[in-house]
XYZ file of C-alpha atoms in Angstrom:
485
model
C -4.012 -26.588 22.158
C -4.252 -23.912 19.464
C -6.899 -23.058 17.001
C -6.612 -22.891 13.327
C -9.011 -21.483 10.659
C -9.123 -19.976 7.180
C -10.110 -16.267 7.170
C -13.479 -15.784 5.299
C -12.006 -13.401 2.765
C -9.113 -15.569 1.849
C -11.674 -18.383 1.242
C -14.050 -15.954 -0.682
C -10.987 -14.726 -2.988
C -9.740 -18.241 -3.551
C -13.038 -19.479 -4.881
C -13.662 -16.330 -6.685
C -10.370 -16.521 -8.602
C -11.260 -19.965 -9.423
C -14.629 -18.882 -10.846
C -12.868 -16.213 -12.985
C -10.339 -18.595 -14.410
C -13.313 -20.968 -15.199
C -15.146 -18.042 -16.878
C -12.246 -16.909 -18.943
C -11.503 -20.617 -20.077
C -15.131 -20.776 -21.178
C -15.279 -17.698 -23.028
C -13.443 -14.294 -22.915
C -15.588 -11.137 -22.305
C -13.868 -8.209 -20.810
C -17.098 -6.482 -19.380
C -18.246 -9.600 -17.826
C -14.937 -10.313 -16.379
C -14.606 -7.005 -14.922
C -18.170 -7.186 -13.267
C -17.442 -10.717 -12.010
C -14.151 -9.545 -10.534
C -15.887 -6.384 -8.622
C -18.618 -9.004 -7.341
C -15.844 -11.317 -5.901
C -14.268 -8.288 -4.227
C -17.580 -6.996 -2.680
C -18.240 -10.485 -1.354
C -14.882 -10.711 0.186
C -15.410 -7.178 1.745
C -18.708 -8.500 3.253
C -17.304 -11.795 4.468
C -14.303 -10.073 6.186
C -16.802 -8.605 8.769
C -18.295 -11.885 9.646
C -17.291 -14.083 12.493
C -14.825 -17.043 11.525
C -15.426 -20.589 12.678
C -12.101 -21.739 14.960
C -11.264 -25.253 14.589
C -9.000 -26.720 17.573
C -5.903 -28.311 16.401
C -2.397 -29.147 17.660
C -0.489 -27.584 15.036
C 0.998 -24.159 14.554
C -1.921 -21.712 13.326
C -1.497 -20.130 9.959
C -3.639 -16.883 10.362
C -4.743 -14.797 13.498
C -8.604 -13.968 13.873
C -8.065 -10.438 15.154
C -9.330 -6.959 14.354
C -6.039 -5.817 12.812
C -6.225 -8.527 10.077
C -9.864 -7.458 9.425
C -9.062 -3.703 9.375
C -5.963 -4.027 7.134
C -7.674 -6.418 4.843
C -10.809 -4.369 4.484
C -8.709 -1.364 3.404
C -6.810 -3.597 0.800
C -10.095 -4.905 -0.631
C -11.513 -1.356 -0.668
C -8.687 -0.197 -2.562
C -8.893 -3.070 -5.034
C -12.508 -2.185 -5.746
C -11.406 1.477 -6.367
C -8.813 0.114 -8.835
C -11.446 -1.918 -10.749
C -13.587 1.065 -11.136
C -10.434 3.007 -12.530
C -9.581 -0.060 -14.946
C -12.930 -0.215 -16.491
C -12.802 3.230 -18.151
C -9.598 2.968 -20.217
C -8.243 -0.277 -21.753
C -5.187 -1.513 -19.810
C -3.920 -3.236 -22.826
C -4.508 -2.660 -26.531
C -4.831 -6.325 -27.144
C -8.411 -7.278 -26.587
C -7.345 -10.925 -26.280
C -5.606 -10.595 -22.963
C -7.675 -8.029 -21.085
C -9.685 -10.746 -19.164
C -6.597 -11.836 -17.262
C -6.245 -8.456 -15.926
C -8.997 -8.887 -13.572
C -8.047 -12.285 -12.418
C -4.601 -10.910 -11.653
C -6.193 -8.174 -9.626
C -8.223 -10.674 -7.508
C -5.083 -12.945 -6.929
C -2.935 -9.873 -5.846
C -5.640 -9.074 -3.416
C -5.663 -12.606 -2.361
C -2.088 -12.281 -1.466
C -2.331 -9.066 0.137
C -5.297 -10.056 2.577
C -3.367 -13.288 3.348
C -0.251 -11.512 4.648
C -2.311 -9.160 6.938
C -3.470 -12.040 9.153
C -0.456 -14.355 8.763
C 1.109 -15.929 12.045
C 3.200 -18.481 10.142
C 6.475 -17.903 7.960
C 4.867 -20.189 5.266
C 1.429 -18.293 5.132
C 3.035 -14.941 5.075
C 5.703 -16.033 2.276
C 2.875 -17.697 0.324
C 0.833 -14.370 0.422
C 3.674 -12.361 -0.337
C 4.719 -14.299 -3.493
C 1.064 -14.527 -4.553
C 0.970 -10.613 -4.474
C 4.342 -10.254 -6.055
C 3.692 -12.523 -8.899
C 0.499 -11.179 -9.743
C 1.912 -7.632 -9.667
C 4.713 -8.680 -12.083
C 1.890 -9.659 -14.506
C -0.181 -6.655 -13.997
C 3.201 -4.214 -14.373
C 3.943 -6.043 -17.628
C 0.316 -6.281 -18.828
C 0.753 -3.467 -21.308
C 2.713 -5.692 -23.632
C 3.029 -3.238 -26.420
C 4.940 -0.633 -24.562
C 8.626 -0.956 -23.982
C 8.586 0.833 -20.549
C 6.237 -1.513 -19.155
C 8.655 -4.401 -20.001
C 11.387 -2.366 -18.294
C 9.440 -1.816 -15.297
C 8.540 -5.420 -15.008
C 12.078 -6.547 -15.455
C 13.163 -4.078 -12.565
C 10.513 -5.398 -10.290
C 11.032 -9.042 -10.809
C 14.778 -8.722 -10.125
C 14.669 -6.477 -6.906
C 11.506 -8.426 -5.723
C 13.483 -11.733 -6.144
C 16.339 -10.159 -4.050
C 13.911 -9.263 -1.266
C 12.248 -12.697 -1.225
C 15.555 -14.285 -0.988
C 16.533 -12.097 1.766
C 13.312 -12.920 3.574
C 13.741 -16.719 3.170
C 17.290 -16.587 4.402
C 16.030 -14.393 7.408
C 13.385 -16.951 8.178
C 15.826 -19.784 8.064
C 18.153 -18.058 10.543
C 15.313 -17.379 12.886
C 14.090 -20.966 12.611
C 17.703 -22.151 13.538
C 17.411 -19.871 16.497
C 13.893 -20.508 17.873
C 12.959 -23.932 16.320
C 9.642 -22.617 15.241
C 8.232 -21.219 12.062
C 5.766 -18.747 13.973
C 5.919 -15.354 12.243
C 7.288 -13.399 15.180
C 10.580 -11.545 15.597
C 12.774 -13.477 18.063
C 13.821 -11.690 21.312
C 17.426 -10.488 20.826
C 18.097 -9.606 24.172
C 17.260 -13.184 25.544
C 18.181 -15.379 22.699
C 20.656 -18.259 23.184
C 22.471 -17.021 20.041
C 21.863 -13.242 19.988
C 24.001 -12.743 16.721
C 21.938 -15.405 14.825
C 18.741 -13.849 15.973
C 19.955 -10.440 15.077
C 20.987 -11.303 11.586
C 17.705 -13.230 10.918
C 15.691 -10.155 11.874
C 17.764 -7.850 9.969
C 17.506 -10.089 6.844
C 13.710 -10.094 7.347
C 13.513 -6.592 7.750
C 15.541 -5.926 4.635
C 13.207 -8.056 2.514
C 10.127 -6.094 4.014
C 11.889 -2.629 3.293
C 12.599 -3.775 -0.170
C 8.984 -4.461 -0.707
C 7.956 -1.358 0.981
C 10.280 0.573 -1.097
C 11.644 2.435 1.976
C 15.083 4.250 1.601
C 17.592 3.069 0.610
C 15.639 0.044 -1.044
C 13.565 2.563 -3.075
C 15.125 2.894 -6.599
C 12.631 0.609 -8.157
C 9.354 2.347 -7.248
C 9.494 5.511 -9.430
C 10.557 3.522 -12.489
C 7.871 0.921 -12.020
C 5.140 3.434 -11.493
C 6.073 5.498 -14.396
C 6.111 2.412 -16.632
C 2.967 0.752 -15.595
C -0.678 1.701 -16.178
C -2.402 4.189 -13.738
C -4.640 1.657 -12.003
C -1.589 -0.755 -11.450
C 0.465 1.993 -10.119
C -2.209 2.754 -7.677
C -1.969 -0.859 -6.652
C 1.705 -0.796 -6.145
C 1.378 2.371 -4.118
C -1.368 1.560 -1.888
C -2.501 -1.907 -1.433
C 0.973 -3.712 -1.493
C 2.197 -0.902 1.127
C -0.911 -1.673 3.248
C -0.190 -5.454 3.422
C 3.536 -5.099 4.141
C 3.055 -2.770 6.994
C 0.201 -4.697 8.430
C 2.429 -7.633 8.336
C 5.381 -5.902 9.847
C 3.351 -4.640 12.560
C 2.396 -8.410 13.454
C 5.885 -9.455 13.175
C 7.142 -7.325 15.933
C 4.080 -7.562 18.014
C 5.866 -9.516 20.659
C 8.954 -7.222 20.743
C 9.638 -4.402 23.134
C 10.461 -1.675 20.597
C 11.260 0.803 23.657
C 14.517 -1.187 24.258
C 17.189 0.101 21.794
C 18.846 -2.797 19.902
C 19.948 -3.596 16.111
C 16.412 -4.026 14.822
C 14.941 -0.908 16.416
C 17.879 1.117 15.429
C 17.803 -0.023 11.884
C 14.076 0.780 11.667
C 14.823 4.277 13.088
C 17.392 4.853 10.316
C 15.079 3.671 7.753
C 12.389 5.851 8.824
C 14.584 9.089 8.940
C 15.948 8.342 5.492
C 12.616 7.473 4.033
C 11.006 10.807 5.379
C 13.805 12.934 3.900
C 14.646 10.985 0.948
C 11.105 10.561 -0.273
C 10.396 14.118 -0.055
C 13.794 15.154 -1.677
C 13.039 12.555 -4.400
C 9.864 13.967 -5.359
C 10.853 17.649 -4.952
C 12.053 18.224 -8.538
C 9.964 15.685 -10.429
C 8.088 16.691 -13.575
C 6.281 13.433 -13.916
C 3.129 12.936 -11.655
C 3.840 9.291 -11.318
C 7.390 9.604 -10.189
C 6.256 12.644 -7.759
C 3.722 10.160 -6.318
C 6.359 7.482 -5.901
C 8.456 9.950 -3.828
C 5.298 10.827 -1.756
C 4.661 7.026 -1.282
C 8.323 6.604 0.085
C 7.978 9.644 2.504
C 4.551 8.349 3.851
C 6.256 4.861 4.718
C 8.731 6.768 6.934
C 5.693 8.563 8.590
C 4.145 5.342 9.417
C 7.480 4.020 10.669
C 7.407 6.722 13.462
C 4.041 5.337 14.569
C 5.313 1.879 14.335
C 8.222 2.801 16.634
C 5.896 4.380 19.205
C 4.089 1.338 20.604
C 2.276 3.632 23.439
C -1.372 3.959 23.412
C -1.488 5.621 20.180
C 0.994 3.440 18.232
C -1.236 1.023 16.262
C -4.367 3.388 16.339
C -2.390 6.170 14.695
C -0.895 3.876 12.266
C -4.124 2.501 11.242
C -5.764 6.018 10.850
C -2.737 7.057 8.755
C -3.241 4.257 6.493
C -6.832 4.858 5.732
C -6.059 8.637 5.213
C -3.058 7.748 2.803
C -5.123 5.387 0.756
C -7.938 7.594 0.183
C -5.875 10.592 -0.968
C -3.555 8.639 -3.059
C -6.246 6.525 -4.826
C -7.970 9.728 -5.510
C -5.223 11.221 -7.303
C -4.627 8.027 -9.365
C -8.461 7.914 -10.073
C -8.400 11.574 -11.275
C -5.338 10.988 -13.564
C -7.059 7.968 -15.017
C -10.415 9.775 -15.564
C -9.329 13.134 -17.188
C -5.821 12.576 -18.320
C -4.743 9.067 -18.551
C -1.693 9.973 -20.916
C -0.909 13.242 -19.246
C 1.278 12.224 -16.432
C 3.646 15.226 -17.241
C 3.092 17.764 -14.616
C 3.119 20.744 -17.088
C -0.061 19.067 -18.656
C -2.052 19.963 -15.731
C -1.774 23.847 -16.349
C -5.061 25.607 -15.962
C -7.084 22.691 -14.856
C -9.182 24.846 -12.618
C -10.410 26.687 -15.707
C -10.964 23.490 -17.879
C -12.189 20.958 -15.262
C -13.021 22.895 -11.974
C -14.712 19.875 -10.181
C -11.638 17.668 -10.834
C -9.246 20.275 -9.904
C -10.955 20.846 -6.625
C -11.077 17.165 -5.831
C -7.209 16.917 -6.869
C -6.389 19.857 -4.479
C -8.406 18.028 -1.758
C -6.298 14.987 -2.138
C -2.997 17.058 -2.488
C -3.529 19.074 0.750
C -4.462 15.826 2.617
C -1.187 14.215 1.603
C 0.681 17.545 2.686
C -1.096 17.514 6.193
C -3.024 20.714 5.726
C -6.542 21.208 7.289
C -9.355 20.524 7.142
C -8.477 17.311 5.026
C -7.992 13.998 7.004
C -4.299 13.983 6.229
C -3.638 16.838 8.785
C -5.380 14.890 11.702
C -3.706 11.671 10.588
C -0.235 13.406 10.774
C -1.254 14.867 14.185
C -1.995 11.414 15.414
C 1.209 10.060 14.322
C 2.999 13.045 16.178
C 0.932 12.111 19.387
C 2.005 8.586 19.050
C 5.696 10.048 18.776
C 5.255 12.241 21.665
C 3.929 9.329 23.797
C 6.855 6.831 22.697
C 9.464 9.688 23.383
C 10.628 9.617 19.795
C 11.522 13.468 19.744
C 14.540 12.977 17.158
C 12.029 11.264 14.623
C 9.395 13.869 15.393
C 11.804 16.667 14.382
C 12.563 14.906 11.105
C 8.935 14.428 10.386
C 8.274 18.096 10.720
C 11.245 19.025 8.661
C 10.306 16.426 5.940
C 6.577 17.587 5.874
C 7.863 21.115 5.500
C 10.000 20.091 2.356
C 6.792 18.237 1.106
C 4.558 21.408 1.160
C 6.432 22.668 -1.826
C 5.774 20.040 -4.342
C 2.210 19.476 -3.361
C 1.352 23.251 -3.263
C 3.177 23.498 -6.354
C 1.104 21.346 -8.285
C -2.071 23.149 -7.035
C -0.560 26.306 -8.186
C 0.182 24.896 -11.656
C -3.579 23.857 -11.940
C -4.388 27.567 -11.102
C -2.303 28.879 -13.493
C -2.826 28.980 -17.269
C -0.060 27.483 -19.644
C 2.492 30.031 -20.826
C 1.267 29.729 -24.456
C -2.240 29.961 -25.852
C -1.439 27.423 -28.459
C -0.397 25.081 -25.624
C -3.705 25.548 -23.992
C -5.866 24.725 -26.933
C -3.905 21.619 -27.992
C -4.139 20.202 -24.570
C -8.009 20.758 -24.426
C -8.221 17.665 -26.693
C -6.081 15.636 -24.153
C -8.742 15.894 -21.316
C -11.137 12.792 -21.346
C -14.691 12.508 -19.596
C -14.526 10.045 -16.792
C -16.798 7.177 -16.774
C -19.676 7.213 -14.249
C -17.976 4.689 -12.098
C -14.867 6.630 -12.132
C -16.598 9.935 -11.375
C -18.430 8.487 -8.573
C -15.283 6.974 -7.097
C -13.465 10.427 -7.264
C -16.419 12.073 -5.540
C -16.549 9.498 -2.737
C -13.041 9.640 -2.069
C -12.970 13.568 -2.111
C -15.872 13.761 0.278
C -14.344 10.997 2.717
C -10.850 12.750 2.723
C -12.861 16.089 3.642
C -15.248 14.797 5.980
C -12.886 12.390 7.722
C -10.722 15.564 8.455
C -13.716 17.520 9.798
C -15.274 14.704 11.725
C -12.507 12.014 12.492
C -14.128 10.583 15.520
C -15.707 7.655 13.771
C -12.460 6.397 12.363
C -10.369 7.344 15.365
C -12.822 5.194 17.572
C -12.441 2.280 14.974
C -8.665 2.456 15.086
C -8.359 2.643 18.912
C -10.024 -0.815 19.198
C -7.520 -2.499 17.140
C -5.008 -4.894 18.718
C -2.475 -7.442 17.611
C -3.390 -11.010 19.100
C -0.368 -12.713 20.695
C 0.703 -16.010 19.243
C -1.553 -18.885 20.131
C -0.201 -21.452 22.293
C 1.240 -24.620 20.605
C 1.775 -28.090 21.807
C 5.352 -28.992 22.460
C 4.889 -32.006 19.957
C 3.953 -29.807 17.162
C 7.423 -28.338 16.976
C 9.385 -31.572 16.873
């Protein structure tokens, strides 16, 4: 007999989205809808920490009541709260008649992402994935008066459809092999038809790598981030990555990743390509959004090193790294949105230390964290991943991690140098003074909190380390034989 339940956060987000839809249908009011969306997210964050009632059933459970789902779900909801605070400062669309739907789509995207983190059934995972993907499509295309937003949405929908098709085909092959829709990779070494199991797993991995924008499935990310608004770019670069990686960890929870096989080899190759390719992509970028796209790709590669090191530090180091990456990346997007919403070109950031010293200091903290320089939390996060790699004997991957991190130092420190250096022409400097905006109180508070968290967690990481070390992936619940007939 197994247990079934609906996670508290999923239930709250479902009810909250219905309330938001009703409010929009009754009367549009952007400020009210923003506050309502924020209230829904805060309630979901509170509910995710509460115990969930389990119901005994003979069917295959849809979700797992474990700490991994709670931790990754909390990270996603916190990221969504930060994105709401960013979005409130600058209008996402010039058309005031469609602004209310933005916060509804944000709630729905959070619902899909949180559903994926605890999914133990192919159907629950796929429904969460499509809820997230379709919401992101609407958010990416939300700036309906900009051509680049429509182009970004078109690229996203085409490649997202390809990834979803690959996932469904992979689920069909694994179902043909195992006779169950349990969201777990089949054991290739003991499968009756190993070719069928291997192809199904590779197709599922390919779909996940498309959604994660890992190399060589990464070509859409830079264009999408450049074409969409800053808060939505943060959502794509942070929340969707956390959800996909959390689901990927759960999918391989019953597989021995120490044994070399086709799926382990594919993940290792993608990790190497992502670490090197992401940093090389960002190396010569003059657009900050495109630079962050390359940074996001490289950090996916670093996470895959922890993923392939399932020793005592495997899941713990990945969980710690997700929090460090989310804080630093959200902080950079919040600063962009707060002081220079139209200034994604790196040359516009010349002399920021003279013009906005507090914001420049916060930006530098985020950048050194992503670069892995102490005392920011990113240094300890990379050290933690390296320790996991050592415990898992992934020496080759660690060498690539060190090499790619060295490459990444160039473009992170280059941006800090640009902020320290005045613009070449005084006329250009005076012209750019008018481009800086004053962040709202909520955005300024968000930046301060993220900067302090990035710095303090690097100096005192023990609290987050202790939390991450108690995470685990619950094994699939037993299911009655009659439920699979």
